mmCIF file with all atom_site columns, C-alpha atoms in Angstrom:
data_model
loop_
_atom_site.group_PDB
_atom_site.id
_atom_site.type_symbol
_atom_site.label_atom_id
_atom_site.label_alt_id
_atom_site.label_comp_id
_atom_site.label_asym_id
_atom_site.label_entity_id
_atom_site.label_seq_id
_atom_site.pdbx_PDB_ins_code
_atom_site.Cartn_x
_atom_site.Cartn_y
_atom_site.Cartn_z
_atom_site.occupancy
_atom_site.B_iso_or_equiv
_atom_site.pdbx_formal_charge
_atom_site.auth_seq_id
_atom_site.auth_comp_id
_atom_site.auth_asym_id
_atom_site.auth_atom_id
_atom_site.pdbx_PDB_model_num
ATOM 1  C CA . UNK A 1 1  ? 88.685  69.722  160.445 1.00 90.00 ? 1  UNK A CA 1
ATOM 2  C CA . UNK A 1 2  ? 87.080  70.897  157.127 1.00 91.00 ? 2  UNK A CA 1
ATOM 3  C CA . UNK A 1 3  ? 86.569  74.071  158.428 1.00 94.00 ? 3  UNK A CA 1
ATOM 4  C CA . UNK A 1 4  ? 90.020  74.351  159.675 1.00 94.00 ? 4  UNK A CA 1
ATOM 5  C CA . UNK A 1 5  ? 91.348  73.231  156.359 1.00 94.00 ? 5  UNK A CA 1
ATOM 6  C CA . UNK A 1 6  ? 88.992  75.741  154.401 1.00 95.00 ? 6  UNK A CA 1
ATOM 7  C CA . UNK A 1 7  ? 90.254  78.547  156.610 1.00 96.00 ? 7  UNK A CA 1
ATOM 8  C CA . UNK A 1 8  ? 93.940  77.759  156.095 1.00 96.00 ? 8  UNK A CA 1
ATOM 9  C CA . UNK A 1 9  ? 93.191  77.480  152.182 1.00 96.00 ? 9  UNK A CA 1
ATOM 10 C CA . UNK A 1 10 ? 91.607  80.889  152.360 1.00 97.00 ? 10 UNK A CA 1
ATOM 11 C CA . UNK A 1 11 ? 94.511  82.420  154.346 1.00 97.00 ? 11 UNK A CA 1
ATOM 12 C CA . UNK A 1 12 ? 96.890  80.887  151.556 1.00 97.00 ? 12 UNK A CA 1
ATOM 13 C CA . UNK A 1 13 ? 94.895  82.198  148.819 1.00 98.00 ? 13 UNK A CA 1
ATOM 14 C CA . UNK A 1 14 ? 94.560  85.797  150.313 1.00 98.00 ? 14 UNK A CA 1
ATOM 15 C CA . UNK A 1 15 ? 98.213  85.642  150.922 1.00 98.00 ? 15 UNK A CA 1
ATOM 16 C CA . UNK A 1 16 ? 99.083  84.607  147.312 1.00 98.00 ? 16 UNK A CA 1
ATOM 17 C CA . UNK A 1 17 ? 96.507  87.263  146.022 1.00 98.00 ? 17 UNK A CA 1
ATOM 18 C CA . UNK A 1 18 ? 98.447  89.985  148.344 1.00 98.00 ? 18 UNK A CA 1
ATOM 19 C CA . UNK A 1 19 ? 101.746 88.927  146.975 1.00 98.00 ? 19 UNK A CA 1
ATOM 20 C CA . UNK A 1 20 ? 100.359 89.276  143.254 1.00 98.00 ? 20 UNK A CA 1
ATOM 21 C CA . UNK A 1 21 ? 99.008  92.534  144.132 1.00 98.00 ? 21 UNK A CA 1
ATOM 22 C CA . UNK A 1 22 ? 102.251 93.740  145.659 1.00 98.00 ? 22 UNK A CA 1
ATOM 23 C CA . UNK A 1 23 ? 104.227 92.617  142.404 1.00 98.00 ? 23 UNK A CA 1
ATOM 24 C CA . UNK A 1 24 ? 101.903 94.488  140.394 1.00 98.00 ? 24 UNK A CA 1
ATOM 25 C CA . UNK A 1 25 ? 102.089 97.430  142.479 1.00 98.00 ? 25 UNK A CA 1
ATOM 26 C CA . UNK A 1 26 ? 106.067 97.136  142.424 1.00 98.00 ? 26 UNK A CA 1
ATOM 27 C CA . UNK A 1 27 ? 105.788 96.766  138.441 1.00 98.00 ? 27 UNK A CA 1
ATOM 28 C CA . UNK A 1 28 ? 103.573 99.653  138.070 1.00 98.00 ? 28 UNK A CA 1
ATOM 29 C CA . UNK A 1 29 ? 105.473 101.962 140.240 1.00 98.00 ? 29 UNK A CA 1
ATOM 30 C CA . UNK A 1 30 ? 108.964 100.920 138.223 1.00 98.00 ? 30 UNK A CA 1
ATOM 31 C CA . UNK A 1 31 ? 106.992 101.663 135.000 1.00 98.00 ? 31 UNK A CA 1
ATOM 32 C CA . UNK A 1 32 ? 105.920 105.020 136.342 1.00 98.00 ? 32 UNK A CA 1
ATOM 33 C CA . UNK A 1 33 ? 109.245 105.994 137.312 1.00 98.00 ? 33 UNK A CA 1
ATOM 34 C CA . UNK A 1 34 ? 110.856 105.002 133.936 1.00 98.00 ? 34 UNK A CA 1
ATOM 35 C CA . UNK A 1 35 ? 107.952 106.877 132.055 1.00 98.00 ? 35 UNK A CA 1
ATOM 36 C CA . UNK A 1 36 ? 108.673 109.968 134.167 1.00 98.00 ? 36 UNK A CA 1
ATOM 37 C CA . UNK A 1 37 ? 112.209 109.814 133.358 1.00 98.00 ? 37 UNK A CA 1
ATOM 38 C CA . UNK A 1 38 ? 111.671 109.348 129.803 1.00 98.00 ? 38 UNK A CA 1
ATOM 39 C CA . UNK A 1 39 ? 109.174 112.234 129.668 1.00 98.00 ? 39 UNK A CA 1
ATOM 40 C CA . UNK A 1 40 ? 111.572 114.543 131.663 1.00 98.00 ? 40 UNK A CA 1
ATOM 41 C CA . UNK A 1 41 ? 114.353 113.628 129.132 1.00 98.00 ? 41 UNK A CA 1
ATOM 42 C CA . UNK A 1 42 ? 111.921 114.356 126.256 1.00 98.00 ? 42 UNK A CA 1
ATOM 43 C CA . UNK A 1 43 ? 111.006 117.782 127.804 1.00 98.00 ? 43 UNK A CA 1
ATOM 44 C CA . UNK A 1 44 ? 114.552 118.704 128.341 1.00 98.00 ? 44 UNK A CA 1
ATOM 45 C CA . UNK A 1 45 ? 115.156 117.661 124.584 1.00 98.00 ? 45 UNK A CA 1
ATOM 46 C CA . UNK A 1 46 ? 112.222 119.670 123.369 1.00 99.00 ? 46 UNK A CA 1
ATOM 47 C CA . UNK A 1 47 ? 113.334 122.693 125.302 1.00 98.00 ? 47 UNK A CA 1
ATOM 48 C CA . UNK A 1 48 ? 116.805 122.541 123.881 1.00 98.00 ? 48 UNK A CA 1
ATOM 49 C CA . UNK A 1 49 ? 115.365 122.074 120.357 1.00 98.00 ? 49 UNK A CA 1
ATOM 50 C CA . UNK A 1 50 ? 113.099 124.968 120.810 1.00 98.00 ? 50 UNK A CA 1
ATOM 51 C CA . UNK A 1 51 ? 116.036 127.118 122.044 1.00 98.00 ? 51 UNK A CA 1
ATOM 52 C CA . UNK A 1 52 ? 118.262 126.193 119.187 1.00 98.00 ? 52 UNK A CA 1
ATOM 53 C CA . UNK A 1 53 ? 115.398 126.843 116.916 1.00 98.00 ? 53 UNK A CA 1
ATOM 54 C CA . UNK A 1 54 ? 115.058 130.357 118.291 1.00 98.00 ? 54 UNK A CA 1
ATOM 55 C CA . UNK A 1 55 ? 118.635 130.980 118.108 1.00 98.00 ? 55 UNK A CA 1
ATOM 56 C CA . UNK A 1 56 ? 118.981 129.954 114.422 1.00 98.00 ? 56 UNK A CA 1
ATOM 57 C CA . UNK A 1 57 ? 115.698 132.214 113.785 1.00 98.00 ? 57 UNK A CA 1
ATOM 58 C CA . UNK A 1 58 ? 117.448 134.970 115.290 1.00 98.00 ? 58 UNK A CA 1
ATOM 59 C CA . UNK A 1 59 ? 120.839 134.452 113.568 1.00 98.00 ? 59 UNK A CA 1
ATOM 60 C CA . UNK A 1 60 ? 118.918 134.155 110.174 1.00 98.00 ? 60 UNK A CA 1
ATOM 61 C CA . UNK A 1 61 ? 117.133 137.583 110.922 1.00 98.00 ? 61 UNK A CA 1
ATOM 62 C CA . UNK A 1 62 ? 120.557 139.045 111.470 1.00 98.00 ? 62 UNK A CA 1
ATOM 63 C CA . UNK A 1 63 ? 122.057 137.527 108.423 1.00 98.00 ? 63 UNK A CA 1
ATOM 64 C CA . UNK A 1 64 ? 118.986 138.761 106.397 1.00 98.00 ? 64 UNK A CA 1
ATOM 65 C CA . UNK A 1 65 ? 119.466 142.190 107.574 1.00 98.00 ? 65 UNK A CA 1
ATOM 66 C CA . UNK A 1 66 ? 123.221 142.352 107.237 1.00 98.00 ? 66 UNK A CA 1
ATOM 67 C CA . UNK A 1 67 ? 122.560 140.947 103.518 1.00 98.00 ? 67 UNK A CA 1
ATOM 68 C CA . UNK A 1 68 ? 120.100 143.814 102.852 1.00 98.00 ? 68 UNK A CA 1
ATOM 69 C CA . UNK A 1 69 ? 122.767 146.315 104.233 1.00 98.00 ? 69 UNK A CA 1
ATOM 70 C CA . UNK A 1 70 ? 125.455 144.929 102.003 1.00 97.00 ? 70 UNK A CA 1
ATOM 71 C CA . UNK A 1 71 ? 123.177 144.838 98.891  1.00 95.00 ? 71 UNK A CA 1
ATOM 72 C CA . UNK A 1 72 ? 122.484 148.592 99.751  1.00 96.00 ? 72 UNK A CA 1
ATOM 73 C CA . UNK A 1 73 ? 126.000 149.528 100.169 1.00 96.00 ? 73 UNK A CA 1
ATOM 74 C CA . UNK A 1 74 ? 127.012 147.526 96.882  1.00 93.00 ? 74 UNK A CA 1
ATOM 75 C CA . UNK A 1 75 ? 124.364 149.648 94.915  1.00 93.00 ? 75 UNK A CA 1
ATOM 76 C CA . UNK A 1 76 ? 125.585 152.871 96.448  1.00 95.00 ? 76 UNK A CA 1
ATOM 77 C CA . UNK A 1 77 ? 129.110 151.942 95.635  1.00 93.00 ? 77 UNK A CA 1
ATOM 78 C CA . UNK A 1 78 ? 128.134 151.081 91.836  1.00 91.00 ? 78 UNK A CA 1
ATOM 79 C CA . UNK A 1 79 ? 126.082 154.355 91.830  1.00 93.00 ? 79 UNK A CA 1
ATOM 80 C CA . UNK A 1 80 ? 129.251 156.495 93.186  1.00 93.00 ? 80 UNK A CA 1
ATOM 81 C CA . UNK A 1 81 ? 131.454 154.760 90.570  1.00 90.00 ? 81 UNK A CA 1
ATOM 82 C CA . UNK A 1 82 ? 133.668 152.546 93.138  1.00 92.00 ? 82 UNK A CA 1
ATOM 83 C CA . UNK A 1 83 ? 132.420 149.372 91.753  1.00 88.00 ? 83 UNK A CA 1
ATOM 84 C CA . UNK A 1 84 ? 131.962 148.477 87.810  1.00 84.00 ? 84 UNK A CA 1
ATOM 85 C CA . UNK A 1 85 ? 128.998 146.550 87.161  1.00 79.00 ? 85 UNK A CA 1
ATOM 86 C CA . UNK A 1 86 ? 128.875 147.076 83.253  1.00 78.00 ? 86 UNK A CA 1
ATOM 87 C CA . UNK A 1 87 ? 130.419 143.424 82.185  1.00 68.00 ? 87 UNK A CA 1
ATOM 88 C CA . UNK A 1 88 ? 127.392 141.149 81.601  1.00 63.00 ? 88 UNK A CA 1
ATOM 89 C CA . UNK A 1 89 ? 128.618 138.713 84.411  1.00 66.00 ? 89 UNK A CA 1
ATOM 90 C CA . UNK A 1 90 ? 129.615 141.467 86.639  1.00 62.00 ? 90 UNK A CA 1
ATOM 91 C CA . UNK A 1 91 ? 128.933 140.407 90.360  1.00 64.00 ? 91 UNK A CA 1
ATOM 92 C CA . UNK A 1 92 ? 129.438 143.753 92.354  1.00 56.00 ? 92 UNK A CA 1
ATOM 93 C CA . UNK A 1 93 ? 129.343 141.939 95.555  1.00 58.00 ? 93 UNK A CA 1
ATOM 94 C CA . UNK A 1 94 ? 132.586 140.168 94.459  1.00 59.00 ? 94 UNK A CA 1
ATOM 95 C CA . UNK A 1 95 ? 134.451 143.332 93.396  1.00 52.00 ? 95 UNK A CA 1
#
């Protein structure tokens, strides 16, 4: 009888351990899925931010180039006498 009881106790203990292991595995899978979703969202956000930064850099480059062109055109207009820069507070760009 003692052996039968020990066998039953062992089966119960193994069953409980298996249930705990299954619960741990489920928790691990759920956590993994959440982390993967978070990682994918972070990657999408990082990609979008990098794309936006590149657009901003490109736009900045274009604006700087255009500003240089406008400065050159303004200087040429002053030299040609089309704009007056003789006043102390003259801003040929506003003429």
